[in-house]
């Protein structure tokens, strides 16, 4: 079933296809959809014209490339249009409305002077001679009294203490801890967390949320998942079946591989301001209120934002197609989506894995439910129109909610589990309206925090989970910290894997936040459990794992026995982190097209495409838009193991990975062995990490090389944290 809005978009695409030579000229005959990689399709030049037919109407009609168009988007759920204030760069958005604040339910009767009592106690705690860690945990216990007795008073006291102790600037304290921004959610966590001795919640909160500048609490050791725990988790079925058939699917009509797009982290910025400061020192760059303090006082932001800076007051001008320190403008997002079919030889991809994060990075006070819904409605409609008939399987990212990063567990008291159901309901409705899910599948989305388990092709099961439940910035995770699965998501995943094992299906796990690498993003307990689940069900059930989040091209190997041995014959699964569409920060926008065997559902190769941000400033002078270029094939770039093969626990004939062998975990594990011998491969990997970004640091020192190999071999946070830190990202410049 299709919504009116989606239909309008589809009609728009028909016009676009007819008017854009790129869509027609590169169309090959159907038979060449087969394997051979076609050089003709190895680059695609986008049109300079905005595909205006994509949306029914616009709030503005900018002259070519002088400003970003602002589509009028209908909120189908509410049957009204989203207001222009969400996207108009010259007006500050209102942010969440006060009705979006969600407090815990008060327990007991509040003592009449509870606020002044708690204020005094906390002041005394901070004046004491205790260590900073003790001060922090003691203050939490005291604050809990207020949160439980009189939750509505929490935001004001948070703002007061934040300002008094200079945790942040006074104006940031006031904006961020306002009730409808973060204040009321903090009241919930203060109320529901267990701060009694013996619980780890306070220590987690002080280490992860408060941070090292105000508390020196160390992170509690990961909870021991002993034999008894794991036996119980797997219902006593710890041993996988001894034989298993991997050929569970059916061949494609043309006998070739499936083409599957892996796309991630679009982060469209609807308030992108062409001509604004792109190298700013305040808030978000490429905005009308952005400035660089070396060149501007910033005083102009006091009045109307339309008095933008110019000339000598600008360090780097925000270009129509985007900049390295900014999220994707509409022009870039749509030209990237338009590149997919041409880059696939003129044929629509068979399906898409989209690993989340569509909403712009912004200050907490500007992230509203309306902004999230506007972004999802407009981008999903665009994806549907641009990619065509292939289904799209989405993971919810940490930026796909309001407030960002937050997901509330089903077990929260007082019905507070439902506070983000507006989001999960909206995604369910959209994914059904776009034609990707039937009604029953959409119902799963509503009841699984936007997660689901579906079978789009014979023998293939896609299980998506909301990975905010292992993201360290989801403050709800500070409740019941010793439970690796307080949300029940990993229970759901495990049960689906058991079913898949019984039915003889192969599974792709899809999520947003990665589980391992340097361990800086995820939490220890859930990812430690996830690693054991992967060990139990790979490789016979789990064929692949797809994540995003870091904006960088990365992979993680999962080994048997919790990674005790990192020999290639111990490798069981691999997760792929797709590079981002957004150029933020300091990476070139990218798309990945995978070639997947249609009976085993294993990736045989992938082709990485990208476009170069440094070319964007000159594009308005030319007659075309961004050029999408070929970057590399995983098999060609990495498949030669001649230097390490003899010593490998999994040697292959001649050292070169056989053409008919999939790029499974063994391939990637052998690559890390080869990297240890040929260190230049780690530098090659680093260039791919940022897609040829001139701002990526090199990785040639022995310390960097071994740290990166260690990250690749670490599929959980506890394992990643054992690696030398500091080399994980290429985004700092
Ligand atoms: C809080 O944690 C302690 C220590 O683990 C435990 O004994 C107690 O039962 C917990 N309280 C609640 C309400 O869960
Ligand atoms: C304790 O925190 C204060 C800030 O509140 C900081 O100035 C001080 O350096 C910290 N002390 C230690 C030992 O970390
Ligand atoms: C925090 O700092 C205090 C004072 O320097 C010290 O006594 C205490 O051991 C530290 N705690 C942790 C967990 O590092
Ligand atoms: C896996 O290894 C990590 C790092 O040593 C450890 O913290 C964790 O407890 C181990 N997990 C299991 C299930 O043994
Ligand atoms: C897919 O894999 C199976 C099993 O290895 C193989 O028999 C088949 O030829 C492969 N399909 C293609 C299109 O290569
Ligand atoms: C601010 O502008 C100066 C001068 O152009 C530049 O060197 C600096 O990198 C800019 N700051 C940022 C954060 O980009
Ligand atoms: C622009 O720069 C000039 C001189 O460098 C300075 O006097 C002026 O205040 C700046 N304008 C703004 C709006 O920052
Ligand atoms: C800001 O600029 C206005 C004029 O545009 C001026 O009247 C005012 O004094 C300036 N404020 C500061 C703090 O510089
Ligand atoms: C990967 O494929 C190779 C070649 O088919 C096979 O020998 C190996 O066991 C596979 N590894 C895994 C983890 O499935
Ligand atoms: C693999 O690398 C070796 C050593 O550099 C080289 O001799 C060989 O030709 C390469 N094989 C392929 C298929 O690229
Ligand atoms: C294989 O390992 C042995 C012993 O560790 C070492 O002496 C030899 O140089 C290695 N050979 C290669 C090709 O890496
Ligand atoms: C990385 O190395 C290349 C080649 O040696 C060099 O051109 C480039 O400037 C280096 N980049 C950085 C950030 O050092």
mmCIF file of N, CA, C and O in Angstrom, residues 435-470:
data_model
loop_
_atom_site.group_PDB
_atom_site.id
_atom_site.type_symbol
_atom_site.label_atom_id
_atom_site.label_comp_id
_atom_site.label_asym_id
_atom_site.label_seq_id
_atom_site.Cartn_x
_atom_site.Cartn_y
_atom_site.Cartn_z
ATOM 1 N N UNK A 435 6.394 0.239 0.951
ATOM 2 C CA UNK A 435 6.250 -1.062 0.308
ATOM 3 C C UNK A 435 7.344 -2.058 0.680
ATOM 4 O O UNK A 435 7.472 -3.107 0.049
ATOM 5 N N UNK A 436 8.134 -1.744 1.697
ATOM 6 C CA UNK A 436 9.226 -2.642 2.075
ATOM 7 C C UNK A 436 8.769 -3.716 3.049
ATOM 8 O O UNK A 436 9.382 -4.761 3.166
ATOM 9 N N UNK A 437 7.735 -3.419 3.820
ATOM 10 C CA UNK A 437 7.221 -4.366 4.821
ATOM 11 C C UNK A 437 5.718 -4.547 4.644
ATOM 12 O O UNK A 437 5.019 -3.592 4.288
ATOM 13 N N UNK A 438 5.233 -5.760 4.942
ATOM 14 C CA UNK A 438 3.789 -5.927 5.018
ATOM 15 C C UNK A 438 3.339 -5.527 6.433
ATOM 16 O O UNK A 438 4.159 -5.170 7.284
ATOM 17 N N UNK A 439 2.039 -5.622 6.665
ATOM 18 C CA UNK A 439 1.539 -5.075 7.915
ATOM 19 C C UNK A 439 2.085 -5.821 9.141
ATOM 20 O O UNK A 439 2.443 -5.205 10.146
ATOM 21 N N UNK A 440 2.186 -7.148 9.037
ATOM 22 C CA UNK A 440 2.680 -7.919 10.190
ATOM 23 C C UNK A 440 4.140 -7.578 10.500
ATOM 24 O O UNK A 440 4.545 -7.496 11.658
ATOM 25 N N UNK A 441 4.924 -7.382 9.449
ATOM 26 C CA UNK A 441 6.323 -7.019 9.649
ATOM 27 C C UNK A 441 6.422 -5.637 10.307
ATOM 28 O O UNK A 441 7.232 -5.421 11.207
ATOM 29 N N UNK A 442 5.569 -4.732 9.855
ATOM 30 C CA UNK A 442 5.565 -3.396 10.448
ATOM 31 C C UNK A 442 5.170 -3.457 11.922
ATOM 32 O O UNK A 442 5.692 -2.698 12.750
ATOM 33 N N UNK A 443 4.262 -4.375 12.246
ATOM 34 C CA UNK A 443 3.867 -4.507 13.657
ATOM 35 C C UNK A 443 5.051 -4.916 14.531
ATOM 36 O O UNK A 443 5.179 -4.486 15.675
ATOM 37 N N UNK A 444 5.943 -5.755 13.996
ATOM 38 C CA UNK A 444 7.150 -6.128 14.746
ATOM 39 C C UNK A 444 7.983 -4.902 15.089
ATOM 40 O O UNK A 444 8.560 -4.811 16.160
ATOM 41 N N UNK A 445 8.076 -3.991 14.115
ATOM 42 C CA UNK A 445 8.881 -2.782 14.299
ATOM 43 C C UNK A 445 8.377 -1.988 15.506
ATOM 44 O O UNK A 445 9.152 -1.473 16.311
ATOM 45 N N UNK A 446 7.049 -1.955 15.627
ATOM 46 C CA UNK A 446 6.450 -1.210 16.746
ATOM 47 C C UNK A 446 6.800 -1.832 18.092
ATOM 48 O O UNK A 446 6.991 -1.134 19.077
ATOM 49 N N UNK A 447 6.880 -3.162 18.118
ATOM 50 C CA UNK A 447 7.055 -3.823 19.414
ATOM 51 C C UNK A 447 8.504 -4.212 19.703
ATOM 52 O O UNK A 447 8.780 -4.807 20.739
ATOM 53 N N UNK A 448 9.433 -3.906 18.783
ATOM 54 C CA UNK A 448 10.835 -4.277 19.006
ATOM 55 C C UNK A 448 11.775 -3.087 18.876
ATOM 56 O O UNK A 448 12.881 -3.233 18.356
ATOM 57 N N UNK A 449 11.342 -1.935 19.326
ATOM 58 C CA UNK A 449 12.206 -0.741 19.318
ATOM 59 C C UNK A 449 12.750 -0.450 17.913
ATOM 60 O O UNK A 449 13.932 -0.124 17.742
ATOM 61 N N UNK A 450 11.917 -0.653 16.876
ATOM 62 C CA UNK A 450 12.316 -0.488 15.475
ATOM 63 C C UNK A 450 13.135 -1.662 14.956
ATOM 64 O O UNK A 450 13.660 -1.611 13.852
ATOM 65 N N UNK A 451 13.227 -2.730 15.729
ATOM 66 C CA UNK A 451 13.883 -3.957 15.243
ATOM 67 C C UNK A 451 12.858 -4.881 14.605
ATOM 68 O O UNK A 451 11.647 -4.658 14.711
ATOM 69 N N UNK A 452 13.343 -5.919 13.920
ATOM 70 C CA UNK A 452 12.435 -6.857 13.230
ATOM 71 C C UNK A 452 13.216 -8.076 12.761
ATOM 72 O O UNK A 452 14.451 -8.085 12.767
ATOM 73 N N UNK A 453 12.459 -9.093 12.333
ATOM 74 C CA UNK A 453 13.051 -10.297 11.755
ATOM 75 C C UNK A 453 12.204 -10.671 10.554
ATOM 76 O O UNK A 453 11.028 -11.011 10.711
ATOM 77 N N UNK A 454 12.766 -10.579 9.345
ATOM 78 C CA UNK A 454 11.986 -10.786 8.117
ATOM 79 C C UNK A 454 12.754 -11.675 7.136
ATOM 80 O O UNK A 454 13.979 -11.817 7.240
ATOM 81 N N UNK A 455 12.036 -12.274 6.193
ATOM 82 C CA UNK A 455 12.666 -13.145 5.191
ATOM 83 C C UNK A 455 12.333 -12.657 3.784
ATOM 84 O O UNK A 455 11.329 -13.075 3.200
ATOM 85 N N UNK A 456 13.162 -11.768 3.235
ATOM 86 C CA UNK A 456 12.865 -11.197 1.924
ATOM 87 C C UNK A 456 13.086 -12.179 0.768
ATOM 88 O O UNK A 456 12.530 -11.981 -0.307
ATOM 89 N N UNK A 457 13.915 -13.204 0.972
ATOM 90 C CA UNK A 457 14.179 -14.184 -0.091
ATOM 91 C C UNK A 457 14.231 -15.549 0.576
ATOM 92 O O UNK A 457 14.572 -15.645 1.756
ATOM 93 N N UNK A 458 13.996 -16.568 -0.194
ATOM 94 C CA UNK A 458 14.054 -17.931 0.335
ATOM 95 C C UNK A 458 15.389 -18.173 1.046
ATOM 96 O O UNK A 458 16.456 -17.944 0.480
ATOM 97 N N UNK A 459 15.311 -18.576 2.292
ATOM 98 C CA UNK A 459 16.512 -18.961 3.026
ATOM 99 C C UNK A 459 17.274 -17.804 3.670
ATOM 100 O O UNK A 459 18.233 -18.035 4.391
ATOM 101 N N UNK A 460 16.872 -16.563 3.387
ATOM 102 C CA UNK A 460 17.567 -15.413 3.987
ATOM 103 C C UNK A 460 16.692 -14.757 5.046
ATOM 104 O O UNK A 460 15.544 -14.408 4.780
ATOM 105 N N UNK A 461 17.236 -14.594 6.245
ATOM 106 C CA UNK A 461 16.523 -13.875 7.298
ATOM 107 C C UNK A 461 17.341 -12.635 7.683
ATOM 108 O O UNK A 461 18.557 -12.728 7.888
ATOM 109 N N UNK A 462 16.681 -11.513 7.738
ATOM 110 C CA UNK A 462 17.344 -10.279 8.167
ATOM 111 C C UNK A 462 16.801 -9.915 9.544
ATOM 112 O O UNK A 462 15.591 -9.751 9.716
ATOM 113 N N UNK A 463 17.691 -9.846 10.513
ATOM 114 C CA UNK A 463 17.285 -9.478 11.868
ATOM 115 C C UNK A 463 17.930 -8.135 12.196
ATOM 116 O O UNK A 463 19.160 -8.008 12.199
ATOM 117 N N UNK A 464 17.102 -7.127 12.431
ATOM 118 C CA UNK A 464 17.611 -5.798 12.781
ATOM 119 C C UNK A 464 17.316 -5.526 14.255
ATOM 120 O O UNK A 464 16.252 -5.897 14.749
ATOM 121 N N UNK A 465 18.265 -4.921 14.925
ATOM 122 C CA UNK A 465 18.033 -4.551 16.327
ATOM 123 C C UNK A 465 18.430 -3.091 16.551
ATOM 124 O O UNK A 465 19.218 -2.521 15.793
ATOM 125 N N UNK A 466 17.849 -2.522 17.595
ATOM 126 C CA UNK A 466 18.156 -1.142 17.964
ATOM 127 C C UNK A 466 19.434 -1.152 18.821
ATOM 128 O O UNK A 466 19.409 -1.547 19.987
ATOM 129 N N UNK A 467 20.518 -0.732 18.204
ATOM 130 C CA UNK A 467 21.823 -0.829 18.874
ATOM 131 C C UNK A 467 22.066 0.304 19.869
ATOM 132 O O UNK A 467 23.126 0.352 20.495
ATOM 133 N N UNK A 468 21.094 1.214 20.029
ATOM 134 C CA UNK A 468 21.235 2.214 21.094
ATOM 135 C C UNK A 468 21.363 1.524 22.447
ATOM 136 O O UNK A 468 21.876 2.125 23.397
ATOM 137 N N UNK A 469 20.904 0.266 22.529
ATOM 138 C CA UNK A 469 20.977 -0.424 23.821
ATOM 139 C C UNK A 469 22.391 -0.886 24.162
ATOM 140 O O UNK A 469 22.613 -1.441 25.226
ATOM 141 N N UNK A 470 23.332 -0.694 23.244
ATOM 142 C CA UNK A 470 24.730 -0.851 23.667
ATOM 143 C C UNK A 470 25.541 0.414 23.386
ATOM 144 O O UNK A 470 26.758 0.419 23.531
#
